[in-house]
PDB file of N, CA and C in Angstrom:
ATOM      1  N   THR A   1      -1.130  21.934  -8.462  1.00 62.00           N
ATOM      2  CA  THR A   1      -1.680  21.047 -10.440  1.00 62.00           C
ATOM      3  C   THR A   1      -0.801  20.073 -10.315  1.00 62.00           C
ATOM      4  N   LYS A   2      -1.042  19.254  -9.146  1.00 90.00           N
ATOM      5  CA  LYS A   2      -0.608  18.163  -8.822  1.00 90.00           C
ATOM      6  C   LYS A   2       0.401  17.180 -10.232  1.00 90.00           C
ATOM      7  N   GLY A   3       1.217  17.587 -10.167  1.00 95.00           N
ATOM      8  CA  GLY A   3       2.236  17.057 -11.274  1.00 95.00           C
ATOM      9  C   GLY A   3       1.921  17.147 -12.972  1.00 95.00           C
ATOM     10  N   ILE A   4       1.235  18.067 -13.590  1.00 97.00           N
ATOM     11  CA  ILE A   4       0.460  17.101 -14.978  1.00 97.00           C
ATOM     12  C   ILE A   4       0.381  19.216 -15.194  1.00 97.00           C
ATOM     13  N   LYS A   5       0.552  19.526 -16.742  1.00 96.00           N
ATOM     14  CA  LYS A   5       0.293  20.405 -17.256  1.00 96.00           C
ATOM     15  C   LYS A   5      -0.742  20.121 -18.068  1.00 96.00           C
ATOM     16  N   VAL A   6      -1.554  21.545 -18.738  1.00 95.00           N
ATOM     17  CA  VAL A   6      -1.883  20.981 -20.112  1.00 95.00           C
ATOM     18  C   VAL A   6      -1.892  21.829 -20.600  1.00 95.00           C
ATOM     19  N   PHE A   7      -0.979  21.945 -22.503  1.00 95.00           N
ATOM     20  CA  PHE A   7      -0.577  23.615 -22.652  1.00 95.00           C
ATOM     21  C   PHE A   7      -1.877  23.467 -23.786  1.00 95.00           C
ATOM     22  N   ASN A   8      -2.538  22.609 -24.292  1.00 92.00           N
ATOM     23  CA  ASN A   8      -3.820  23.238 -25.721  1.00 92.00           C
ATOM     24  C   ASN A   8      -5.342  23.874 -25.169  1.00 92.00           C
ATOM     25  N   PHE A   9      -5.867  23.652 -24.196  1.00 85.00           N
ATOM     26  CA  PHE A   9      -6.742  24.121 -23.937  1.00 85.00           C
ATOM     27  C   PHE A   9      -6.834  24.585 -22.286  1.00 85.00           C
ATOM     28  N   THR A  10      -7.975  25.314 -22.102  1.00 90.00           N
ATOM     29  CA  THR A  10      -8.027  26.079 -20.535  1.00 90.00           C
ATOM     30  C   THR A  10      -9.135  25.340 -19.832  1.00 90.00           C
ATOM     31  N   SER A  11      -9.803  25.421 -18.974  1.00 93.00           N
ATOM     32  CA  SER A  11     -10.850  25.269 -18.357  1.00 93.00           C
ATOM     33  C   SER A  11     -12.052  25.531 -18.681  1.00 93.00           C
ATOM     34  N   GLY A  12     -12.896  25.196 -19.338  1.00 96.00           N
ATOM     35  CA  GLY A  12     -14.379  25.713 -19.809  1.00 96.00           C
ATOM     36  C   GLY A  12     -14.145  25.294 -20.664  1.00 96.00           C
ATOM     37  N   GLN A  13     -13.436  25.645 -21.491  1.00 96.00           N
ATOM     38  CA  GLN A  13     -13.639  25.391 -23.123  1.00 96.00           C
ATOM     39  C   GLN A  13     -13.818  24.264 -23.942  1.00 96.00           C
ATOM     40  N   LYS A  14     -14.879  24.958 -24.943  1.00 97.00           N
ATOM     41  CA  LYS A  14     -15.424  23.828 -25.783  1.00 97.00           C
ATOM     42  C   LYS A  14     -14.530  22.904 -26.456  1.00 97.00           C
ATOM     43  N   ILE A  15     -14.427  21.729 -26.610  1.00 97.00           N
ATOM     44  CA  ILE A  15     -14.317  20.648 -27.246  1.00 97.00           C
ATOM     45  C   ILE A  15     -14.812  19.441 -28.334  1.00 97.00           C
ATOM     46  N   THR A  16     -14.328  19.646 -29.504  1.00 97.00           N
ATOM     47  CA  THR A  16     -14.720  18.440 -30.376  1.00 97.00           C
ATOM     48  C   THR A  16     -14.226  17.432 -30.602  1.00 97.00           C
ATOM     49  N   SER A  17     -14.745  16.363 -30.538  1.00 97.00           N
ATOM     50  CA  SER A  17     -13.768  15.342 -31.062  1.00 97.00           C
ATOM     51  C   SER A  17     -13.550  14.981 -32.552  1.00 97.00           C
ATOM     52  N   PRO A  18     -12.342  14.331 -32.848  1.00 97.00           N
ATOM     53  CA  PRO A  18     -11.413  13.768 -32.099  1.00 97.00           C
ATOM     54  C   PRO A  18     -10.415  15.296 -30.743  1.00 97.00           C
ATOM     55  N   LEU A  19     -10.111  14.719 -29.813  1.00 97.00           N
ATOM     56  CA  LEU A  19      -9.659  15.942 -28.853  1.00 97.00           C
ATOM     57  C   LEU A  19      -7.714  15.582 -28.518  1.00 97.00           C
ATOM     58  N   LEU A  20      -6.737  16.846 -29.852  1.00 97.00           N
ATOM     59  CA  LEU A  20      -5.819  16.306 -29.241  1.00 97.00           C
ATOM     60  C   LEU A  20      -5.051  17.334 -27.819  1.00 97.00           C
ATOM     61  N   VAL A  21      -4.716  16.554 -27.087  1.00 96.00           N
ATOM     62  CA  VAL A  21      -4.240  16.773 -26.077  1.00 96.00           C
ATOM     63  C   VAL A  21      -2.702  16.531 -25.593  1.00 96.00           C
ATOM     64  N   SER A  22      -2.002  17.782 -25.350  1.00 97.00           N
ATOM     65  CA  SER A  22      -0.884  17.460 -25.694  1.00 97.00           C
ATOM     66  C   SER A  22       0.147  18.677 -24.015  1.00 97.00           C
ATOM     67  N   GLY A  23       0.503  17.930 -23.755  1.00 97.00           N
ATOM     68  CA  GLY A  23       1.114  19.062 -22.298  1.00 97.00           C
ATOM     69  C   GLY A  23       2.466  18.054 -21.584  1.00 97.00           C
ATOM     70  N   GLU A  24       2.176  18.192 -20.165  1.00 97.00           N
ATOM     71  CA  GLU A  24       3.969  17.304 -19.415  1.00 97.00           C
ATOM     72  C   GLU A  24       3.093  16.907 -18.494  1.00 97.00           C
ATOM     73  N   ALA A  25       3.576  15.542 -17.436  1.00 97.00           N
ATOM     74  CA  ALA A  25       2.995  15.109 -17.095  1.00 97.00           C
ATOM     75  C   ALA A  25       4.556  14.410 -16.352  1.00 97.00           C
ATOM     76  N   LYS A  26       4.451  14.143 -14.704  1.00 96.00           N
ATOM     77  CA  LYS A  26       5.778  14.351 -14.117  1.00 96.00           C
ATOM     78  C   LYS A  26       5.665  12.935 -14.541  1.00 96.00           C
ATOM     79  N   GLY A  27       7.390  12.290 -14.591  1.00 96.00           N
ATOM     80  CA  GLY A  27       7.584  10.825 -14.649  1.00 96.00           C
ATOM     81  C   GLY A  27       6.919   9.751 -13.988  1.00 96.00           C
ATOM     82  N   THR A  28       6.223  10.486 -12.324  1.00 93.00           N
ATOM     83  CA  THR A  28       5.533   9.356 -11.516  1.00 93.00           C
ATOM     84  C   THR A  28       4.485   9.148 -12.127  1.00 93.00           C
ATOM     85  N   TRP A  29       3.448   9.539 -12.945  1.00 96.00           N
ATOM     86  CA  TRP A  29       2.333   9.719 -14.187  1.00 96.00           C
ATOM     87  C   TRP A  29       2.326   8.102 -14.618  1.00 96.00           C
ATOM     88  N   PHE A  30       3.564   8.353 -15.284  1.00 96.00           N
ATOM     89  CA  PHE A  30       3.477   7.405 -16.474  1.00 96.00           C
ATOM     90  C   PHE A  30       3.355   5.562 -16.328  1.00 96.00           C
ATOM     91  N   PHE A  31       3.667   4.652 -16.774  1.00 95.00           N
ATOM     92  CA  PHE A  31       4.250   3.987 -16.595  1.00 95.00           C
ATOM     93  C   PHE A  31       4.006   2.805 -17.778  1.00 95.00           C
ATOM     94  N   GLU A  32       4.984   2.194 -18.134  1.00 95.00           N
ATOM     95  CA  GLU A  32       5.431   1.900 -19.436  1.00 95.00           C
ATOM     96  C   GLU A  32       5.138   2.660 -20.585  1.00 95.00           C
ATOM     97  N   ALA A  33       5.217   4.190 -20.372  1.00 97.00           N
ATOM     98  CA  ALA A  33       5.492   5.680 -21.002  1.00 97.00           C
ATOM     99  C   ALA A  33       3.789   5.422 -21.309  1.00 97.00           C
ATOM    100  N   SER A  34       2.854   5.533 -20.673  1.00 97.00           N
ATOM    101  CA  SER A  34       1.481   6.152 -20.767  1.00 97.00           C
ATOM    102  C   SER A  34       0.527   5.905 -19.755  1.00 97.00           C
ATOM    103  N   PHE A  35      -0.666   7.116 -19.500  1.00 97.00           N
ATOM    104  CA  PHE A  35      -1.057   7.277 -18.716  1.00 97.00           C
ATOM    105  C   PHE A  35      -2.497   7.116 -18.938  1.00 97.00           C
ATOM    106  N   PRO A  36      -4.259   7.290 -18.339  1.00 97.00           N
ATOM    107  CA  PRO A  36      -5.171   6.869 -18.962  1.00 97.00           C
ATOM    108  C   PRO A  36      -5.721   8.123 -18.980  1.00 97.00           C
ATOM    109  N   VAL A  37      -6.338   9.034 -19.914  1.00 98.00           N
ATOM    110  CA  VAL A  37      -7.194  10.061 -20.190  1.00 98.00           C
ATOM    111  C   VAL A  37      -8.577   9.423 -20.501  1.00 98.00           C
ATOM    112  N   LYS A  38     -10.013  10.442 -20.046  1.00 98.00           N
ATOM    113  CA  LYS A  38     -11.047   9.949 -20.107  1.00 98.00           C
ATOM    114  C   LYS A  38     -11.855  10.934 -20.340  1.00 98.00           C
ATOM    115  N   VAL A  39     -13.093  11.154 -20.973  1.00 98.00           N
ATOM    116  CA  VAL A  39     -14.030  11.652 -21.569  1.00 98.00           C
ATOM    117  C   VAL A  39     -15.250  12.044 -21.224  1.00 98.00           C
ATOM    118  N   VAL A  40     -15.284  12.587 -19.835  1.00 98.00           N
ATOM    119  CA  VAL A  40     -16.604  12.010 -19.763  1.00 98.00           C
ATOM    120  C   VAL A  40     -18.112  13.209 -19.544  1.00 98.00           C
ATOM    121  N   ASP A  41     -19.503  12.917 -19.901  1.00 98.00           N
ATOM    122  CA  ASP A  41     -20.583  13.893 -19.601  1.00 98.00           C
ATOM    123  C   ASP A  41     -20.674  14.270 -18.402  1.00 98.00           C
ATOM    124  N   ALA A  42     -20.910  15.119 -18.626  1.00 98.00           N
ATOM    125  CA  ALA A  42     -21.885  15.765 -17.431  1.00 98.00           C
ATOM    126  C   ALA A  42     -22.561  14.555 -15.688  1.00 98.00           C
ATOM    127  N   ASN A  43     -22.956  13.439 -17.083  1.00 98.00           N
ATOM    128  CA  ASN A  43     -23.356  12.199 -15.445  1.00 98.00           C
ATOM    129  C   ASN A  43     -22.439  11.303 -15.560  1.00 98.00           C
ATOM    130  N   GLY A  44     -20.761  11.414 -15.904  1.00 97.00           N
ATOM    131  CA  GLY A  44     -20.116  10.995 -15.549  1.00 97.00           C
ATOM    132  C   GLY A  44     -19.443   9.367 -16.577  1.00 97.00           C
ATOM    133  N   GLN A  45     -20.861   9.461 -17.577  1.00 97.00           N
ATOM    134  CA  GLN A  45     -21.356   8.428 -18.236  1.00 97.00           C
ATOM    135  C   GLN A  45     -19.411   8.806 -19.389  1.00 97.00           C
ATOM    136  N   VAL A  46     -18.363   7.489 -19.670  1.00 98.00           N
ATOM    137  CA  VAL A  46     -17.373   7.613 -19.960  1.00 98.00           C
ATOM    138  C   VAL A  46     -17.981   7.832 -21.961  1.00 98.00           C
ATOM    139  N   LEU A  47     -17.320   8.711 -22.711  1.00 98.00           N
ATOM    140  CA  LEU A  47     -17.311   8.802 -23.760  1.00 98.00           C
ATOM    141  C   LEU A  47     -16.384   8.795 -24.555  1.00 98.00           C
ATOM    142  N   GLY A  48     -15.137   8.693 -24.178  1.00 98.00           N
ATOM    143  CA  GLY A  48     -14.111   7.924 -24.707  1.00 98.00           C
ATOM    144  C   GLY A  48     -12.954   7.926 -24.088  1.00 98.00           C
ATOM    145  N   SER A  49     -12.206   7.353 -24.113  1.00 98.00           N
ATOM    146  CA  SER A  49     -10.327   7.906 -22.894  1.00 98.00           C
ATOM    147  C   SER A  49      -9.914   6.987 -24.468  1.00 98.00           C
ATOM    148  N   SER A  50      -8.433   7.138 -24.135  1.00 98.00           N
ATOM    149  CA  SER A  50      -6.711   6.926 -24.579  1.00 98.00           C
ATOM    150  C   SER A  50      -5.952   6.807 -23.786  1.00 98.00           C
ATOM    151  N   PRO A  51      -4.985   5.958 -23.603  1.00 98.00           N
ATOM    152  CA  PRO A  51      -3.364   6.372 -23.078  1.00 98.00           C
ATOM    153  C   PRO A  51      -2.696   7.610 -23.468  1.00 98.00           C
ATOM    154  N   ALA A  52      -2.754   8.395 -23.180  1.00 98.00           N
ATOM    155  CA  ALA A  52      -1.429   9.727 -22.807  1.00 98.00           C
ATOM    156  C   ALA A  52      -0.593   8.562 -23.255  1.00 98.00           C
ATOM    157  N   SER A  53       0.872   8.905 -23.895  1.00 98.00           N
ATOM    158  CA  SER A  53       1.672   8.669 -24.564  1.00 98.00           C
ATOM    159  C   SER A  53       2.645   9.679 -23.971  1.00 98.00           C
ATOM    160  N   ALA A  54       3.901   9.244 -23.739  1.00 98.00           N
ATOM    161  CA  ALA A  54       5.266   9.915 -23.243  1.00 98.00           C
ATOM    162  C   ALA A  54       5.931  10.063 -23.946  1.00 98.00           C
ATOM    163  N   LYS A  55       5.946  12.057 -24.709  1.00 97.00           N
ATOM    164  CA  LYS A  55       7.026  11.864 -25.892  1.00 97.00           C
ATOM    165  C   LYS A  55       8.693  11.899 -25.008  1.00 97.00           C
ATOM    166  N   GLY A  56       9.285  11.193 -24.570  1.00 94.00           N
ATOM    167  CA  GLY A  56      10.687  11.256 -23.836  1.00 94.00           C
ATOM    168  C   GLY A  56      10.752   9.633 -22.554  1.00 94.00           C
ATOM    169  N   ASP A  57      11.352  10.611 -22.529  1.00 95.00           N
ATOM    170  CA  ASP A  57      11.517   9.559 -21.006  1.00 95.00           C
ATOM    171  C   ASP A  57      11.508   9.551 -20.333  1.00 95.00           C
ATOM    172  N   TRP A  58      10.420   8.123 -19.696  1.00 95.00           N
ATOM    173  CA  TRP A  58       9.886   8.741 -18.483  1.00 95.00           C
ATOM    174  C   TRP A  58      10.180   7.789 -16.714  1.00 95.00           C
ATOM    175  N   MET A  59      11.164   7.585 -17.161  1.00 94.00           N
ATOM    176  CA  MET A  59      11.933   7.018 -15.953  1.00 94.00           C
ATOM    177  C   MET A  59      12.783   8.643 -15.486  1.00 94.00           C
ATOM    178  N   THR A  60      11.973   9.204 -14.936  1.00 95.00           N
ATOM    179  CA  THR A  60      12.499  10.534 -14.186  1.00 95.00           C
ATOM    180  C   THR A  60      11.323  10.979 -13.255  1.00 95.00           C
ATOM    181  N   GLU A  61      11.606  11.638 -12.672  1.00 92.00           N
ATOM    182  CA  GLU A  61      10.747  12.667 -11.366  1.00 92.00           C
ATOM    183  C   GLU A  61      10.482  13.835 -12.107  1.00 92.00           C
ATOM    184  N   ASN A  62      10.959  13.820 -13.403  1.00 96.00           N
ATOM    185  CA  ASN A  62      11.619  15.346 -13.631  1.00 96.00           C
ATOM    186  C   ASN A  62       9.585  15.174 -14.659  1.00 96.00           C
ATOM    187  N   TYR A  63       9.368  16.228 -15.301  1.00 97.00           N
ATOM    188  CA  TYR A  63       7.936  16.474 -16.494  1.00 97.00           C
ATOM    189  C   TYR A  63       8.792  15.883 -17.283  1.00 97.00           C
ATOM    190  N   VAL A  64       7.633  14.969 -18.068  1.00 97.00           N
ATOM    191  CA  VAL A  64       7.700  14.655 -19.187  1.00 97.00           C
ATOM    192  C   VAL A  64       6.729  14.833 -20.325  1.00 97.00           C
ATOM    193  N   PRO A  65       7.426  15.648 -22.180  1.00 98.00           N
ATOM    194  CA  PRO A  65       6.192  15.687 -22.524  1.00 98.00           C
ATOM    195  C   PRO A  65       4.521  14.592 -22.437  1.00 98.00           C
ATOM    196  N   PHE A  66       4.108  15.084 -23.471  1.00 98.00           N
ATOM    197  CA  PHE A  66       2.484  14.234 -23.182  1.00 98.00           C
ATOM    198  C   PHE A  66       2.026  14.077 -24.302  1.00 98.00           C
ATOM    199  N   GLU A  67       1.406  13.599 -25.181  1.00 98.00           N
ATOM    200  CA  GLU A  67       0.594  13.752 -25.612  1.00 98.00           C
ATOM    201  C   GLU A  67      -0.482  12.219 -26.029  1.00 98.00           C
ATOM    202  N   VAL A  68      -1.860  12.712 -27.007  1.00 98.00           N
ATOM    203  CA  VAL A  68      -3.161  11.722 -26.627  1.00 98.00           C
ATOM    204  C   VAL A  68      -4.172  12.624 -27.566  1.00 98.00           C
ATOM    205  N   LYS A  69      -4.511  11.703 -28.810  1.00 98.00           N
ATOM    206  CA  LYS A  69      -5.930  11.835 -29.203  1.00 98.00           C
ATOM    207  C   LYS A  69      -7.076  10.912 -28.763  1.00 98.00           C
ATOM    208  N   ILE A  70      -7.542  11.701 -28.606  1.00 98.00           N
ATOM    209  CA  ILE A  70      -9.445  11.124 -27.729  1.00 98.00           C
ATOM    210  C   ILE A  70      -9.943  10.971 -28.738  1.00 98.00           C
ATOM    211  N   ASP A  71     -10.738  10.296 -29.751  1.00 98.00           N
ATOM    212  CA  ASP A  71     -11.700  10.321 -30.424  1.00 98.00           C
ATOM    213  C   ASP A  71     -13.049   9.455 -28.942  1.00 98.00           C
ATOM    214  N   PHE A  72     -14.623  11.220 -29.081  1.00 98.00           N
ATOM    215  CA  PHE A  72     -15.490  10.264 -28.133  1.00 98.00           C
ATOM    216  C   PHE A  72     -16.513  11.089 -28.548  1.00 98.00           C
ATOM    217  N   GLN A  73     -17.811   9.735 -28.383  1.00 97.00           N
ATOM    218  CA  GLN A  73     -18.641   9.936 -28.737  1.00 97.00           C
ATOM    219  C   GLN A  73     -19.697  11.139 -28.783  1.00 97.00           C
ATOM    220  N   LYS A  74     -20.732  11.195 -28.862  1.00 96.00           N
ATOM    221  CA  LYS A  74     -21.433  13.084 -29.091  1.00 96.00           C
ATOM    222  C   LYS A  74     -22.121  12.843 -27.730  1.00 96.00           C
ATOM    223  N   PRO A  75     -21.950  13.898 -26.796  1.00 97.00           N
ATOM    224  CA  PRO A  75     -22.777  13.871 -25.423  1.00 97.00           C
ATOM    225  C   PRO A  75     -24.211  14.352 -25.708  1.00 97.00           C
ATOM    226  N   THR A  76     -24.903  13.703 -24.672  1.00 95.00           N
ATOM    227  CA  THR A  76     -26.242  14.114 -24.279  1.00 95.00           C
ATOM    228  C   THR A  76     -26.428  15.001 -23.181  1.00 95.00           C
ATOM    229  N   THR A  77     -24.878  15.162 -23.037  1.00 98.00           N
ATOM    230  CA  THR A  77     -24.656  16.901 -22.169  1.00 98.00           C
ATOM    231  C   THR A  77     -23.952  18.030 -22.581  1.00 98.00           C
ATOM    232  N   THR A  78     -23.955  19.652 -21.887  1.00 98.00           N
ATOM    233  CA  THR A  78     -23.449  20.617 -22.846  1.00 98.00           C
ATOM    234  C   THR A  78     -21.951  20.200 -21.903  1.00 98.00           C
ATOM    235  N   SER A  79     -22.317  19.915 -20.871  1.00 98.00           N
ATOM    236  CA  SER A  79     -20.922  19.995 -20.042  1.00 98.00           C
ATOM    237  C   SER A  79     -19.800  18.718 -19.587  1.00 98.00           C
ATOM    238  N   GLY A  80     -18.586  18.476 -19.192  1.00 98.00           N
ATOM    239  CA  GLY A  80     -18.009  17.703 -19.159  1.00 98.00           C
ATOM    240  C   GLY A  80     -16.836  17.842 -18.571  1.00 98.00           C
ATOM    241  N   GLU A  81     -16.179  16.683 -18.645  1.00 98.00           N
ATOM    242  CA  GLU A  81     -14.881  16.568 -17.717  1.00 98.00           C
ATOM    243  C   GLU A  81     -13.890  16.172 -18.730  1.00 98.00           C
ATOM    244  N   ILE A  82     -12.463  16.425 -18.430  1.00 97.00           N
ATOM    245  CA  ILE A  82     -11.357  15.194 -18.929  1.00 97.00           C
ATOM    246  C   ILE A  82     -10.496  15.091 -17.591  1.00 97.00           C
ATOM    247  N   ILE A  83     -10.897  13.750 -17.481  1.00 97.00           N
ATOM    248  CA  ILE A  83     -10.254  13.007 -16.477  1.00 97.00           C
ATOM    249  C   ILE A  83      -8.269  12.545 -17.079  1.00 97.00           C
ATOM    250  N   PHE A  84      -7.425  13.178 -16.378  1.00 97.00           N
ATOM    251  CA  PHE A  84      -6.179  12.430 -16.097  1.00 97.00           C
ATOM    252  C   PHE A  84      -5.705  11.515 -15.199  1.00 97.00           C
ATOM    253  N   HIS A  85      -5.620  10.142 -15.464  1.00 96.00           N
ATOM    254  CA  HIS A  85      -5.629  10.140 -14.393  1.00 96.00           C
ATOM    255  C   HIS A  85      -4.013   9.292 -14.260  1.00 96.00           C
ATOM    256  N   ASN A  86      -3.423   8.853 -13.377  1.00 96.00           N
ATOM    257  CA  ASN A  86      -2.272   8.882 -13.218  1.00 96.00           C
ATOM    258  C   ASN A  86      -2.159   6.293 -13.363  1.00 96.00           C
ATOM    259  N   ASP A  87      -1.206   6.490 -14.172  1.00 94.00           N
ATOM    260  CA  ASP A  87      -1.254   4.980 -14.139  1.00 94.00           C
ATOM    261  C   ASP A  87      -0.429   4.320 -13.157  1.00 94.00           C
ATOM    262  N   ASN A  88      -1.184   3.537 -12.110  1.00 90.00           N
ATOM    263  CA  ASN A  88      -1.300   3.111 -10.773  1.00 90.00           C
ATOM    264  C   ASN A  88      -1.421   1.609 -10.591  1.00 90.00           C
ATOM    265  N   PRO A  89      -0.066   1.135 -10.840  1.00 87.00           N
ATOM    266  CA  PRO A  89       0.323  -0.256 -10.321  1.00 87.00           C
ATOM    267  C   PRO A  89       0.513  -1.422 -10.000  1.00 87.00           C
ATOM    268  N   SER A  90       0.883  -0.556  -8.907  1.00 88.00           N
ATOM    269  CA  SER A  90       0.252  -0.479  -7.341  1.00 88.00           C
ATOM    270  C   SER A  90      -1.172  -0.963  -6.854  1.00 88.00           C
ATOM    271  N   GLY A  91      -2.125  -0.420  -7.450  1.00 86.00           N
ATOM    272  CA  GLY A  91      -3.493  -0.584  -6.947  1.00 86.00           C
ATOM    273  C   GLY A  91      -3.474   0.179  -5.251  1.00 86.00           C
ATOM    274  N   LEU A  92      -2.586   0.666  -5.393  1.00 90.00           N
ATOM    275  CA  LEU A  92      -3.292   1.402  -3.628  1.00 90.00           C
ATOM    276  C   LEU A  92      -3.391   2.635  -4.128  1.00 90.00           C
ATOM    277  N   PRO A  93      -4.635   3.138  -3.495  1.00 91.00           N
ATOM    278  CA  PRO A  93      -5.204   3.804  -3.512  1.00 91.00           C
ATOM    279  C   PRO A  93      -4.530   5.498  -2.950  1.00 91.00           C
ATOM    280  N   ASP A  94      -3.809   5.383  -2.033  1.00 90.00           N
ATOM    281  CA  ASP A  94      -2.902   6.030  -1.753  1.00 90.00           C
ATOM    282  C   ASP A  94      -2.206   6.938  -2.985  1.00 90.00           C
ATOM    283  N   LYS A  95      -1.879   6.171  -3.652  1.00 89.00           N
ATOM    284  CA  LYS A  95      -0.767   6.309  -4.629  1.00 89.00           C
ATOM    285  C   LYS A  95      -1.786   6.670  -6.171  1.00 89.00           C
ATOM    286  N   ASP A  96      -2.431   7.129  -6.584  1.00 93.00           N
ATOM    287  CA  ASP A  96      -4.065   7.382  -6.959  1.00 93.00           C
ATOM    288  C   ASP A  96      -3.815   9.072  -6.897  1.00 93.00           C
ATOM    289  N   ILE A  97      -3.743   9.684  -8.060  1.00 94.00           N
ATOM    290  CA  ILE A  97      -3.222  10.977  -8.794  1.00 94.00           C
ATOM    291  C   ILE A  97      -4.545  11.044  -9.906  1.00 94.00           C
ATOM    292  N   GLU A  98      -5.796  12.046  -9.339  1.00 95.00           N
ATOM    293  CA  GLU A  98      -6.449  12.094 -10.476  1.00 95.00           C
ATOM    294  C   GLU A  98      -6.688  14.238 -10.860  1.00 95.00           C
ATOM    295  N   PHE A  99      -6.438  14.911 -12.038  1.00 96.00           N
ATOM    296  CA  PHE A  99      -6.566  15.794 -12.275  1.00 96.00           C
ATOM    297  C   PHE A  99      -7.700  15.537 -12.931  1.00 96.00           C
ATOM    298  N   ARG A 100      -8.572  16.593 -13.066  1.00 96.00           N
ATOM    299  CA  ARG A 100     -10.175  16.866 -13.479  1.00 96.00           C
ATOM    300  C   ARG A 100      -9.822  19.202 -14.944  1.00 96.00           C
ATOM    301  N   VAL A 101     -10.324  18.684 -15.612  1.00 96.00           N
ATOM    302  CA  VAL A 101      -9.772  19.609 -16.273  1.00 96.00           C
ATOM    303  C   VAL A 101     -11.935  19.465 -16.142  1.00 96.00           C
ATOM    304  N   PRO A 102     -12.885  20.915 -16.194  1.00 97.00           N
ATOM    305  CA  PRO A 102     -14.029  20.988 -16.664  1.00 97.00           C
ATOM    306  C   PRO A 102     -14.145  21.802 -18.773  1.00 97.00           C
ATOM    307  N   VAL A 103     -15.064  20.750 -19.096  1.00 97.00           N
ATOM    308  CA  VAL A 103     -15.024  21.531 -20.627  1.00 97.00           C
ATOM    309  C   VAL A 103     -16.469  21.007 -20.842  1.00 97.00           C
ATOM    310  N   THR A 104     -16.765  22.224 -22.036  1.00 97.00           N
ATOM    311  CA  THR A 104     -18.051  22.277 -22.418  1.00 97.00           C
ATOM    312  C   THR A 104     -17.869  21.266 -23.554  1.00 97.00           C
ATOM    313  N   PHE A 105     -19.447  21.337 -24.454  1.00 97.00           N
ATOM    314  CA  PHE A 105     -19.481  20.526 -25.718  1.00 97.00           C
ATOM    315  C   PHE A 105     -19.795  21.364 -26.636  1.00 97.00           C
TER     316      PHE A 105
END
């Protein structure tokens, strides 16, 4: 699971804006209590993005609850993805972690 769990939707589910996502991510995903999340269409066009906020102490290796609300523009495709990306202040590519969930609009 790459250190992240999403609770309120599943792969392939139809989503609408605004999208509220809740789940848990390992503390290593966070920097300053947040990490970026974006909604993209099938062409990779970013429709909306927002930081996921920790709902607890993020200075841990354990799972921390998070929540994010993303307002996104009307897609021109019928499918896309929600992309969760760890906040990587080091900028080192080997520290990048990404989790993608396919969705429909």
